[in-house]
CSV table of C-alpha atoms in Angstrom, one decimal:
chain,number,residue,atom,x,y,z
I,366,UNK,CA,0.0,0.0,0.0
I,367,UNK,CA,1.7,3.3,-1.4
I,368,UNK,CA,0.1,5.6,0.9
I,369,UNK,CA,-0.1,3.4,4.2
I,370,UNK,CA,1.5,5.1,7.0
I,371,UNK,CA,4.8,4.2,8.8
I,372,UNK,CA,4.7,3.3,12.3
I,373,UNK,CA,7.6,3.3,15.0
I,374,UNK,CA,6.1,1.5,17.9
I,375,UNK,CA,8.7,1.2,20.7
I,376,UNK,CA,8.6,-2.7,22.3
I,377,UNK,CA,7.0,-5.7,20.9
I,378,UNK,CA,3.3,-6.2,21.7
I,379,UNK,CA,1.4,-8.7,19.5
I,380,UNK,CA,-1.6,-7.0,19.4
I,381,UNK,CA,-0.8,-3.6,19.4
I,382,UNK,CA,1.3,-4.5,15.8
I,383,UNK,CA,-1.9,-6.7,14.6
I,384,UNK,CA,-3.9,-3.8,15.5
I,385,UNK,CA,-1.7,-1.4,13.3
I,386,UNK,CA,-1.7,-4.0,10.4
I,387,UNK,CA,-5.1,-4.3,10.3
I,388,UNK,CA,-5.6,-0.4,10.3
I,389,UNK,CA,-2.9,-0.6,7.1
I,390,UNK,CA,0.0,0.9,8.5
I,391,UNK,CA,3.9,-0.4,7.9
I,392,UNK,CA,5.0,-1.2,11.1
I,393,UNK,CA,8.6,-1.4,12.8
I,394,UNK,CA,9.0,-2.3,16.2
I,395,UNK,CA,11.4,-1.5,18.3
I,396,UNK,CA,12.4,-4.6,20.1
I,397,UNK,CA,14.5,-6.6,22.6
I,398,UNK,CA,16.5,-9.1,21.3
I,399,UNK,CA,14.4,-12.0,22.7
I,400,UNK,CA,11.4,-10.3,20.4
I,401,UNK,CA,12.9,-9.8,17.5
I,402,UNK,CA,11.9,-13.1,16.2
I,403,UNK,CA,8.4,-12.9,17.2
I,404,UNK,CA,8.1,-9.5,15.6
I,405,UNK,CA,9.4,-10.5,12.2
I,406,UNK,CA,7.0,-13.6,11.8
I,407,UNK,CA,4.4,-10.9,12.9
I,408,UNK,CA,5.3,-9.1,10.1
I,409,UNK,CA,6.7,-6.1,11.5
I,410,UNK,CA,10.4,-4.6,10.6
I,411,UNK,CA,12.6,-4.4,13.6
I,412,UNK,CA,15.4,-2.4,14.8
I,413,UNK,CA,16.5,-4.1,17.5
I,414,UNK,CA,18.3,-2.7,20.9
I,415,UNK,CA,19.3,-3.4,24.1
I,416,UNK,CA,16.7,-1.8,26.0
I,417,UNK,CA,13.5,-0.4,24.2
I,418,UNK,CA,12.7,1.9,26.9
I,419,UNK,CA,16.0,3.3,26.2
I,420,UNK,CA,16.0,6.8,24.2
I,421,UNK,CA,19.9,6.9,23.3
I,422,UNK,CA,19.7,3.2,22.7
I,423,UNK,CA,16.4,3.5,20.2
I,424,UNK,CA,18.1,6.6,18.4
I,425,UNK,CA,21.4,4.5,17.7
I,426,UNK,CA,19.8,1.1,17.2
I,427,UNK,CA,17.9,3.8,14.0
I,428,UNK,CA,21.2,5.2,13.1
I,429,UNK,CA,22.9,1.8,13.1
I,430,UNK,CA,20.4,0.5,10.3
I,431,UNK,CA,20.3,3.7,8.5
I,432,UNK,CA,17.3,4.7,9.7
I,433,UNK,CA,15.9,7.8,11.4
I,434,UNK,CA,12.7,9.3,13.3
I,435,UNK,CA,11.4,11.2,10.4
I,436,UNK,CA,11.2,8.0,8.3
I,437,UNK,CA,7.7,7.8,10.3
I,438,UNK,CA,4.8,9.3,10.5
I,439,UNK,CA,3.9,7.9,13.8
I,440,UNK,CA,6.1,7.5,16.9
I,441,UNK,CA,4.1,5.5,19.5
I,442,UNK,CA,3.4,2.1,22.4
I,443,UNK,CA,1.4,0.7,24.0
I,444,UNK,CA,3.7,-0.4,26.9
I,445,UNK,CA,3.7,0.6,30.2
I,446,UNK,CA,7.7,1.7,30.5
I,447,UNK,CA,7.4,2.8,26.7
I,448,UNK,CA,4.9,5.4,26.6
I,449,UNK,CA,7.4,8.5,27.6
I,450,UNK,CA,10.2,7.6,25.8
I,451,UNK,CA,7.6,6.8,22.8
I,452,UNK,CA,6.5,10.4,23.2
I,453,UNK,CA,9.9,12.0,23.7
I,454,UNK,CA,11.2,10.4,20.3
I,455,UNK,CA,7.6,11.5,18.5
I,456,UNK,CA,8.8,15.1,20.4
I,457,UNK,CA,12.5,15.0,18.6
I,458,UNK,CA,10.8,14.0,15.3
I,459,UNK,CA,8.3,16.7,15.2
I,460,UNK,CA,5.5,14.5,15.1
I,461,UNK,CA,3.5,15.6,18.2
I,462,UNK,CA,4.1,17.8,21.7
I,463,UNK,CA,2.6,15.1,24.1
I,464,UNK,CA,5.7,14.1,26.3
I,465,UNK,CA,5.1,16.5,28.7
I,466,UNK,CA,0.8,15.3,28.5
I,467,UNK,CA,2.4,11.2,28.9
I,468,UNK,CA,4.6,12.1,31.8
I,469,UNK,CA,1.6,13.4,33.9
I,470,UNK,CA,0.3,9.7,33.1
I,471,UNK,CA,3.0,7.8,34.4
I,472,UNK,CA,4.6,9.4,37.3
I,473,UNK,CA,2.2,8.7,40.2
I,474,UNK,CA,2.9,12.0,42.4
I,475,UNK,CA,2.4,14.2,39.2
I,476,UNK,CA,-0.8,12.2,38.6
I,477,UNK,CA,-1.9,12.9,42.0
I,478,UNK,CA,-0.9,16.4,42.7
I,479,UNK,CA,-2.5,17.5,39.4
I,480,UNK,CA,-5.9,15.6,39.9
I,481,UNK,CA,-5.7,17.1,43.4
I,482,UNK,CA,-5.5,20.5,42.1
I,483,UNK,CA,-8.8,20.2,39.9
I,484,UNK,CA,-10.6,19.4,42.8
I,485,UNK,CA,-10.6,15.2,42.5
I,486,UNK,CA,-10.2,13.1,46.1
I,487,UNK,CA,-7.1,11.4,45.7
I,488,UNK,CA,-4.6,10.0,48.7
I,489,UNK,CA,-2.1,12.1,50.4
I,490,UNK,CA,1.4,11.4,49.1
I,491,UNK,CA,4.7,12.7,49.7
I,492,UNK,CA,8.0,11.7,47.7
I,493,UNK,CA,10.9,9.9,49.7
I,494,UNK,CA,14.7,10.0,47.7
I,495,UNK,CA,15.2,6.9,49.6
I,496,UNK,CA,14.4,4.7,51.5
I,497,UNK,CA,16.6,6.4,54.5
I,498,UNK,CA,14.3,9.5,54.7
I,499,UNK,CA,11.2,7.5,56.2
I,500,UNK,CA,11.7,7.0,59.8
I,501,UNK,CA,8.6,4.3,61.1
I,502,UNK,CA,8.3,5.3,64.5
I,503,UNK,CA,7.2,8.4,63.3
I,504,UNK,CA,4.5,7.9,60.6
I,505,UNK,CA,1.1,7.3,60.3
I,506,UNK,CA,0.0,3.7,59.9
I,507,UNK,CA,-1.7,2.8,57.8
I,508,UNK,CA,0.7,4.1,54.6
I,509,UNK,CA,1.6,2.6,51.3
I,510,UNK,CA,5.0,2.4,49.9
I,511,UNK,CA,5.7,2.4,45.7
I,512,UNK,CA,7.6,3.1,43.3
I,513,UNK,CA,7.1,6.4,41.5
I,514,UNK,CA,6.5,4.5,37.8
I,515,UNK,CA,5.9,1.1,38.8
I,516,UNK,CA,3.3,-1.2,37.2
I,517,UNK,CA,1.7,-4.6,38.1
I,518,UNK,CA,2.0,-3.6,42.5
I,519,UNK,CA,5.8,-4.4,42.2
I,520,UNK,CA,7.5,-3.6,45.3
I,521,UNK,CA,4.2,-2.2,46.4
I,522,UNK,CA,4.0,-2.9,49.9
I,523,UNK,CA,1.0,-1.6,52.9
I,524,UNK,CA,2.9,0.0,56.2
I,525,UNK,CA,0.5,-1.6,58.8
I,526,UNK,CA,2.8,-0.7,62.2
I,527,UNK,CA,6.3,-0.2,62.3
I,528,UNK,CA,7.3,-3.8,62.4
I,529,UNK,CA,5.5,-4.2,59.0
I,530,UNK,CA,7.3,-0.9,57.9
I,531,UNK,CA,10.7,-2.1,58.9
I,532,UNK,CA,9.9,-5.8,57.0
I,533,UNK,CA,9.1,-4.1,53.9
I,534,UNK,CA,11.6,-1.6,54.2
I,535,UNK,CA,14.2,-4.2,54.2
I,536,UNK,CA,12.0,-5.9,51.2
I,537,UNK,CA,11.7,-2.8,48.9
I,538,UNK,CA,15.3,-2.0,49.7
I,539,UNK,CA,16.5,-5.5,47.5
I,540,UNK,CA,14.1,-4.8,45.0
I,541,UNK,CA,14.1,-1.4,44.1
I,542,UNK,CA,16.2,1.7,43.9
I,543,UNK,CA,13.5,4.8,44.1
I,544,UNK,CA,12.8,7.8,44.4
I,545,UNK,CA,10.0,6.4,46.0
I,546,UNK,CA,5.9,7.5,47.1
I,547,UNK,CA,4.7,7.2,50.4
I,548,UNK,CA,1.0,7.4,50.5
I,549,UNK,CA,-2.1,7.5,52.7
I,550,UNK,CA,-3.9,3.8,52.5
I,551,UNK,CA,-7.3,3.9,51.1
I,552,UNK,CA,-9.7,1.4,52.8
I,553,UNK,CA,-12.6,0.7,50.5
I,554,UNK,CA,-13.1,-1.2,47.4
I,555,UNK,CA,-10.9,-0.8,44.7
I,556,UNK,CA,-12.4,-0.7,40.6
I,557,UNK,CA,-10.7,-1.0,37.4
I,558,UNK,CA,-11.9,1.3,35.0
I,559,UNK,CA,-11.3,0.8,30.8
I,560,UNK,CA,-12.4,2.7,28.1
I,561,UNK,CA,-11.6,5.4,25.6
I,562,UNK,CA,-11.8,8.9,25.3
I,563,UNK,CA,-11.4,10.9,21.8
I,564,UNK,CA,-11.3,15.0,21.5
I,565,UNK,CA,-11.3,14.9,25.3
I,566,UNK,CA,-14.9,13.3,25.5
I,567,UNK,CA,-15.6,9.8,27.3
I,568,UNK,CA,-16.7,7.3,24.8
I,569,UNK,CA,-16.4,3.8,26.1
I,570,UNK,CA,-16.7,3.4,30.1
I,571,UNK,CA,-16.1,0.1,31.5
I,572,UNK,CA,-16.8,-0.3,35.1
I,573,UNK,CA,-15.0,-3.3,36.7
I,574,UNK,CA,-14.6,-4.5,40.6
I,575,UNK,CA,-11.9,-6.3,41.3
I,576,UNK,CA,-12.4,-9.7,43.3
I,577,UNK,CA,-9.5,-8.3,46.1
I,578,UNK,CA,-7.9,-5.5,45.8
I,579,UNK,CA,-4.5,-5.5,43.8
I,580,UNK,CA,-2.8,-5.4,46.6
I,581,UNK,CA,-3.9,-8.0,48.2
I,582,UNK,CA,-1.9,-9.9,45.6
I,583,UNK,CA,1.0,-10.5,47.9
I,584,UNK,CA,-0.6,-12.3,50.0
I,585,UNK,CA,-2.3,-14.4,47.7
I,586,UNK,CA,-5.2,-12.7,46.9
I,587,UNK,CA,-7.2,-13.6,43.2
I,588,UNK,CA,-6.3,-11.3,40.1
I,589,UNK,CA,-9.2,-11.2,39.0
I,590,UNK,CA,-12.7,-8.5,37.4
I,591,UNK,CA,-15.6,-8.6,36.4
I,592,UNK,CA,-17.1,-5.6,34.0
I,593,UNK,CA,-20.4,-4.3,36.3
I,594,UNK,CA,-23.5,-3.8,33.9
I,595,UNK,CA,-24.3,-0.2,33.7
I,596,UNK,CA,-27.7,-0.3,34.2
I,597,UNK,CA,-27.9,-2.2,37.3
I,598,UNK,CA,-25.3,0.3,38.9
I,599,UNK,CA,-26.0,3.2,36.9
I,600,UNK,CA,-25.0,5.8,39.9
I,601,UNK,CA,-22.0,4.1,40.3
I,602,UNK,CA,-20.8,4.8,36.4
I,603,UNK,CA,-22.0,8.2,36.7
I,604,UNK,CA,-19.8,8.8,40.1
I,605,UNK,CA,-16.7,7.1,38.6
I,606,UNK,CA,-17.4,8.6,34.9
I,607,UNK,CA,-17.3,12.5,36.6
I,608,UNK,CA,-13.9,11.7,38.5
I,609,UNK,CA,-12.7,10.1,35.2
I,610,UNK,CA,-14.0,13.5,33.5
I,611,UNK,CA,-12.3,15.3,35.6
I,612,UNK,CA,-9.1,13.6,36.2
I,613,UNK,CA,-8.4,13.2,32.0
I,614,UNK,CA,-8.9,17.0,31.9
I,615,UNK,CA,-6.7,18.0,34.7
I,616,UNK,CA,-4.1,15.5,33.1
I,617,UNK,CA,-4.1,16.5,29.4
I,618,UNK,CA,-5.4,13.7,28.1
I,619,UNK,CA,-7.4,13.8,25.3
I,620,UNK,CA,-6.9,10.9,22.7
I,621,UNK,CA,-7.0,7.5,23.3
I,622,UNK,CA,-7.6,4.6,25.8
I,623,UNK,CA,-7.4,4.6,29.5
I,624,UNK,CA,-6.5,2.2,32.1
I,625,UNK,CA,-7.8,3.6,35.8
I,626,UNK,CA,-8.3,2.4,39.3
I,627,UNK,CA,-10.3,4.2,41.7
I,628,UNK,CA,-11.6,3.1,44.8
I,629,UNK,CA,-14.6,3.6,46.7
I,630,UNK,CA,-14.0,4.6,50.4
I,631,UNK,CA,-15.3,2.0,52.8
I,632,UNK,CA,-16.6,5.0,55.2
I,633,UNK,CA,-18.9,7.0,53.1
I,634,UNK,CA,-18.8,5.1,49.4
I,635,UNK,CA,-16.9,8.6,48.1
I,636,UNK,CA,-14.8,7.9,44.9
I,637,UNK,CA,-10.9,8.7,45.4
I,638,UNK,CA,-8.6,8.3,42.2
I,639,UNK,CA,-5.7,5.7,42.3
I,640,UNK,CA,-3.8,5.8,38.9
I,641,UNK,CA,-4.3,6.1,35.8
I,642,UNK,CA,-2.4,4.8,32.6
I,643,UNK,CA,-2.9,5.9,29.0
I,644,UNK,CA,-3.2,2.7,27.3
I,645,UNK,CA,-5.2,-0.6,27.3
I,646,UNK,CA,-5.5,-2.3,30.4
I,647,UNK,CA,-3.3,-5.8,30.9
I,648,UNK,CA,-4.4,-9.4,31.1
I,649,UNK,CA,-7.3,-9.7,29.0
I,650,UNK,CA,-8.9,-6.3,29.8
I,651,UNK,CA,-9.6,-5.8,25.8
I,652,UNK,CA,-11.5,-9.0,25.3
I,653,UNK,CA,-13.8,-8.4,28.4
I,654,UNK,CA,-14.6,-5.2,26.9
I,655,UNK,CA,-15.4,-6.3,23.4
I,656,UNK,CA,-17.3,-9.3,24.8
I,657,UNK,CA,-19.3,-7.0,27.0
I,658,UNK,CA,-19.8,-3.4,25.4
I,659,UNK,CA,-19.0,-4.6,21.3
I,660,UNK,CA,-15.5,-2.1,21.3
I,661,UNK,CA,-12.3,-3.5,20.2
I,662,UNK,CA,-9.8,-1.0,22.3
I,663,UNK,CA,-6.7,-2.2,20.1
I,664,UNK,CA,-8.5,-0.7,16.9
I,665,UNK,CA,-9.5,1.9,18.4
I,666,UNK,CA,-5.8,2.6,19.8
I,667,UNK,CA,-5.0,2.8,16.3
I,668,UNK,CA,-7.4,5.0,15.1
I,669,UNK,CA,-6.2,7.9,17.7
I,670,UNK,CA,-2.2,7.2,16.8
I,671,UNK,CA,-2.9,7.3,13.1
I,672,UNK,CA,-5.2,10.4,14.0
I,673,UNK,CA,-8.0,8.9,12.4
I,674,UNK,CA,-11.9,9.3,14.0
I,675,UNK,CA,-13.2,7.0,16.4
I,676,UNK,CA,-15.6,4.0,15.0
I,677,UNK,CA,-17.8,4.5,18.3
I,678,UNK,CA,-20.1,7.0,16.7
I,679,UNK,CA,-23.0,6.3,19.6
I,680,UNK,CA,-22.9,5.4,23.4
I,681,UNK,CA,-21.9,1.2,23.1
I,682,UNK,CA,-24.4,-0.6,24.5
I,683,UNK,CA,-23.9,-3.6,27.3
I,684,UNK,CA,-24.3,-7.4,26.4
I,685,UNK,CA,-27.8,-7.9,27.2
I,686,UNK,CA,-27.2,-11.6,28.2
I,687,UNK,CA,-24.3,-12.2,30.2
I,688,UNK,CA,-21.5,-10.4,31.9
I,689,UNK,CA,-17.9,-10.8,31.7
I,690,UNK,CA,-15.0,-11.1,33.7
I,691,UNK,CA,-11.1,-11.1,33.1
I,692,UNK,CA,-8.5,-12.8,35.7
I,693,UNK,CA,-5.1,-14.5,36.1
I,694,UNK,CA,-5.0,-18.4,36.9
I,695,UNK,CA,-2.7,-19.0,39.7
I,696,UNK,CA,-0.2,-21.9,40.4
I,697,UNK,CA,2.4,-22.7,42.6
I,698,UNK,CA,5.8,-21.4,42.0
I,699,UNK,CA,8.2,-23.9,40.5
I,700,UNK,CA,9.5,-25.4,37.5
I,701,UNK,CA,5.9,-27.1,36.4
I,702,UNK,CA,5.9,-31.1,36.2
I,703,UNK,CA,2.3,-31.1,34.9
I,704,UNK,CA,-1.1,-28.8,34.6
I,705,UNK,CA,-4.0,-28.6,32.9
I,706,UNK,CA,-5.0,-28.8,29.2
I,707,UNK,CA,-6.1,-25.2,27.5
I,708,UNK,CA,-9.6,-27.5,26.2
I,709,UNK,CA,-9.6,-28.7,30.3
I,710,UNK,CA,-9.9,-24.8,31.3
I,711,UNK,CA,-12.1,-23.8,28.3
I,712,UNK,CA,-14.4,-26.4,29.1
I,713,UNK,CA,-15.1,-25.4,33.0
I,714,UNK,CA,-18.3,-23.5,33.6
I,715,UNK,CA,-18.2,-20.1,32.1
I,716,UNK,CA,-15.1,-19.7,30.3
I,717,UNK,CA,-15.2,-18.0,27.0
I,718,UNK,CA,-11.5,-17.6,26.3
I,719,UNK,CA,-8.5,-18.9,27.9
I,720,UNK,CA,-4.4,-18.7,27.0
I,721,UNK,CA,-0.9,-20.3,28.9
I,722,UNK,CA,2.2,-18.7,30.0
I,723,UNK,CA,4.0,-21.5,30.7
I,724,UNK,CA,3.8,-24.8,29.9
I,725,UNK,CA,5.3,-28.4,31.4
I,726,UNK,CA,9.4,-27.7,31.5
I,727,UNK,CA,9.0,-23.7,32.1
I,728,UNK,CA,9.5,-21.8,35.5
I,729,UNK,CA,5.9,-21.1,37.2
I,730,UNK,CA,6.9,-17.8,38.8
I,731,UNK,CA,5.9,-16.4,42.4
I,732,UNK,CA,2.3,-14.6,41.6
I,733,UNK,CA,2.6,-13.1,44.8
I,734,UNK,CA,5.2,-10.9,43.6
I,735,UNK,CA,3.3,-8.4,40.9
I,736,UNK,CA,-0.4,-9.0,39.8
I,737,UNK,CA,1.3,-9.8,35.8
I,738,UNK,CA,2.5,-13.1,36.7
I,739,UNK,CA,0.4,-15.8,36.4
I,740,UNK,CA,0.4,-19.2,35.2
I,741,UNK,CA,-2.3,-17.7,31.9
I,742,UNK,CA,-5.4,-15.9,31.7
I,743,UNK,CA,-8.7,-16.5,31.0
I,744,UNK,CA,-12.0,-14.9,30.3
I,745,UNK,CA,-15.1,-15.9,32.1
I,746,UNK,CA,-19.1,-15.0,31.7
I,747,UNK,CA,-22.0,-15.6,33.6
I,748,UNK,CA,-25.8,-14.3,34.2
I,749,UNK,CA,-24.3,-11.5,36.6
I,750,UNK,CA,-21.5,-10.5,38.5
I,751,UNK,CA,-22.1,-12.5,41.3
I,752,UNK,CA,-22.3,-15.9,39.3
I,753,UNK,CA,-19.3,-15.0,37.4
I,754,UNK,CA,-17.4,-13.9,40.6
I,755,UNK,CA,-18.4,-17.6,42.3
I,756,UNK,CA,-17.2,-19.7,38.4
I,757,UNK,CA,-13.7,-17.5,38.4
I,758,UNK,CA,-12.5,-18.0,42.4
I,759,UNK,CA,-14.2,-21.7,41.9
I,760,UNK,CA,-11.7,-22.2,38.5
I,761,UNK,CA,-8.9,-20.6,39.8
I,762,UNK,CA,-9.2,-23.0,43.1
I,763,UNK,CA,-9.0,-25.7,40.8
I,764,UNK,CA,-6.4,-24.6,38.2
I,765,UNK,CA,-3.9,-24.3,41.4
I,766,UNK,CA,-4.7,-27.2,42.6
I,767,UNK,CA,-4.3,-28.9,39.5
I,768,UNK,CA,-0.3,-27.6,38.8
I,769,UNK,CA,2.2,-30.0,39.7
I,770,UNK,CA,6.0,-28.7,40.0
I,771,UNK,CA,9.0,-30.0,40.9
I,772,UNK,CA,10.3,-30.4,44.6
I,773,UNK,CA,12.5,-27.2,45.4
I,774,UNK,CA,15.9,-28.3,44.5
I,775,UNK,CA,15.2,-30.6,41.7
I,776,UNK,CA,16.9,-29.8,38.8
């Protein structure tokens, strides 16, 4: 196609590049070695570096093939650590002004202290340079502890009392380097919210509660959410869709998909923002919204990086005859001896869709490290909320159960 636009996108993600192909654009991705394969048999040139987060390592990996950032048209990503740097080498081309826009949706204290600002309830939150600067014995339990960019609740940990503190000080002290956000915890019930928002107007609003809190992940809790129907909690969407309103407004962002968590305070049922990311939610987030509101979030991705209009002309209607629910399947940790079949998952109650991770041989990491890890995902549906809630802790009770690994040690 003579006139099909070239695309830069920075990392390798499948469906971000079949999204782009489908929309008829020439795409190159940036890639790690270990995805450089992949990408090719996707279809995709490559220019592969070290580090695609990297922005000295993207613009010589270009200049070492002979390439550079005005051979595009669009600069772009859909990956969490890619999105600035993706919007810093759009910047150097001349192709858009948004880093300054992305950075306000990846740093957490920016997020917050500009949300603040336009009048949105959000938790108090001061920066530490390190880990030195917070003294337990003289904060305020309960706090939360992150890193300023951080995805997936990596190195996330709650400050309960000031043994806890000094546990997970020595914890996040191995695992990461900082600066890092200290926060006020939030006790209520925390909501993933998906959709898309084009010339600064809400399209697509997908309202999901999550089984546990994220959190709760390190000590076991279920990945897991199920997309709430808006018409059985109508004030609910409205609430969330105002802060949402706001938030994208105070932030700058006008074009394109969103990935949000809010919560909904325990005391009082007030909506407080949590993050936000401007991209598609992980897991299976896209497929859950398709199922349930008829949007494809990938093409629609497209549509705002090629600067195209939005298909989603009117308000998209919910599935009028089940609702759906994404979540990760659990395992132990361990290189994996046996589990079970992807036609055994598809075939318990409920499940619509269903993809591995691993597989017999490979290393089962420890899920209760980051809420990404998992052993797959899958994508379940049900009359309501509740049913679905009961088929995806039931499934995920018996997918662990049902992974065999090796005895620590064995090699």
């Amino acid at each position: 196609m003579q006139n099909a636009p070239a695309v830069l996108h920075v990392g390798w993600m499948p469906r971000a590049v079949a999204a782009l192909d489908r929309a008829g654009a020439r795409v190159t991705c940036v890639t790690a070695p270990a995805d450089a394969a992949a990408a090719r048999a996707a279809g995709a040139a490559t220019v592969v570096v070290p580090q695609p987060a990297n922005v000295e390592g993207v613009l010589a990996g270009l200049a070492r093939d002979g390439l550079a950032l005005t051979d595009y048209d669009v600069i772009c990503s859909v990956l969490e650590f890619c999105l600035v740097p993706a919007a810093v080498l759009a910047d150097l081309a001349g192709r858009s002004s948004t880093a300054g826009r992305t950075l306000g949706m990846r740093d957490k204290y920016l997020q917050k202290r500009l949300v603040r600002d336009a009048g949105v309830p959000t938790a108090a939150c001061d920066v530490l340079e390190s880990l030195d600067a917070l003294e337990p014995h003289t904060t305020d339990f309960p706090k939360v502890l992150k890193p300023l960019d951080g995805g997936g609740a990596r190195h996330t940990y709650v400050l309960t009392d000031e043994k806890s503190a000094q546990e997970c000080l020595a914890r996040a002290a191995v695992g990461g380097k900082g600066p890092w956000l200290l926060e006020e915890f939030i006790e209520g019930t925390e909501f993933q919210v998906d959709g898309l928002v084009r010339d600064g107007e809400i399209k697509v609003l997908s309202v999901s509660r999550y089984l546990q809190n994220l959190i709760e992940v390190h000590e076991g809790g279920l990945v897991a959410h199920v997309a709430l129907p808006p018409a059985e909690y109508s004030e609910l969407y409205a609430e969330i869709r105002s802060v949402a309103d706001t938030s994208f407004k105070a932030l700058g962002y006008v074009d394109g998909p969103f990935h949000l968590e809010v919560f909904q305070e325990a005391a009082g049922g007030r909506i407080v923002f949590g993050e936000c990311a401007a991209r598609v939610g992980g897991g299976r987030t896209d497929d859950v919204v398709e199922l349930a509101f008829g949007v494809n979030l990938r093409d629609e991705w497209a549509r705002a990086v090629l600067g195209r209009p939005t298909a989603v002309l009117t308000p998209p209607s919910h599935a009028a005859d089940a609702v759906f629910g994404g979540m990760n399947l659990p395992g132990p940790a361990g290189r994996v001896r046996s589990m079970p079949s992807l036609d055994e998952v598809l075939a318990r109650p409920g499940v619509v869709r269903a993809t591995f991770d691993i597989n017999p041989g490979k290393v089962m990491p420890d899920v209760t490290d980051a809420s990404h890890l998992r052993a797959g995902l899958a994508v379940v549906h049900g009359a309501d909320d509740r049913e679905v809630a009961v088929r995806m802790r039931r499934l995920a009770d018996w997918f662990a159960g049902r992974v065999e690994v090796e005895p620590p040690g064995t090699v």
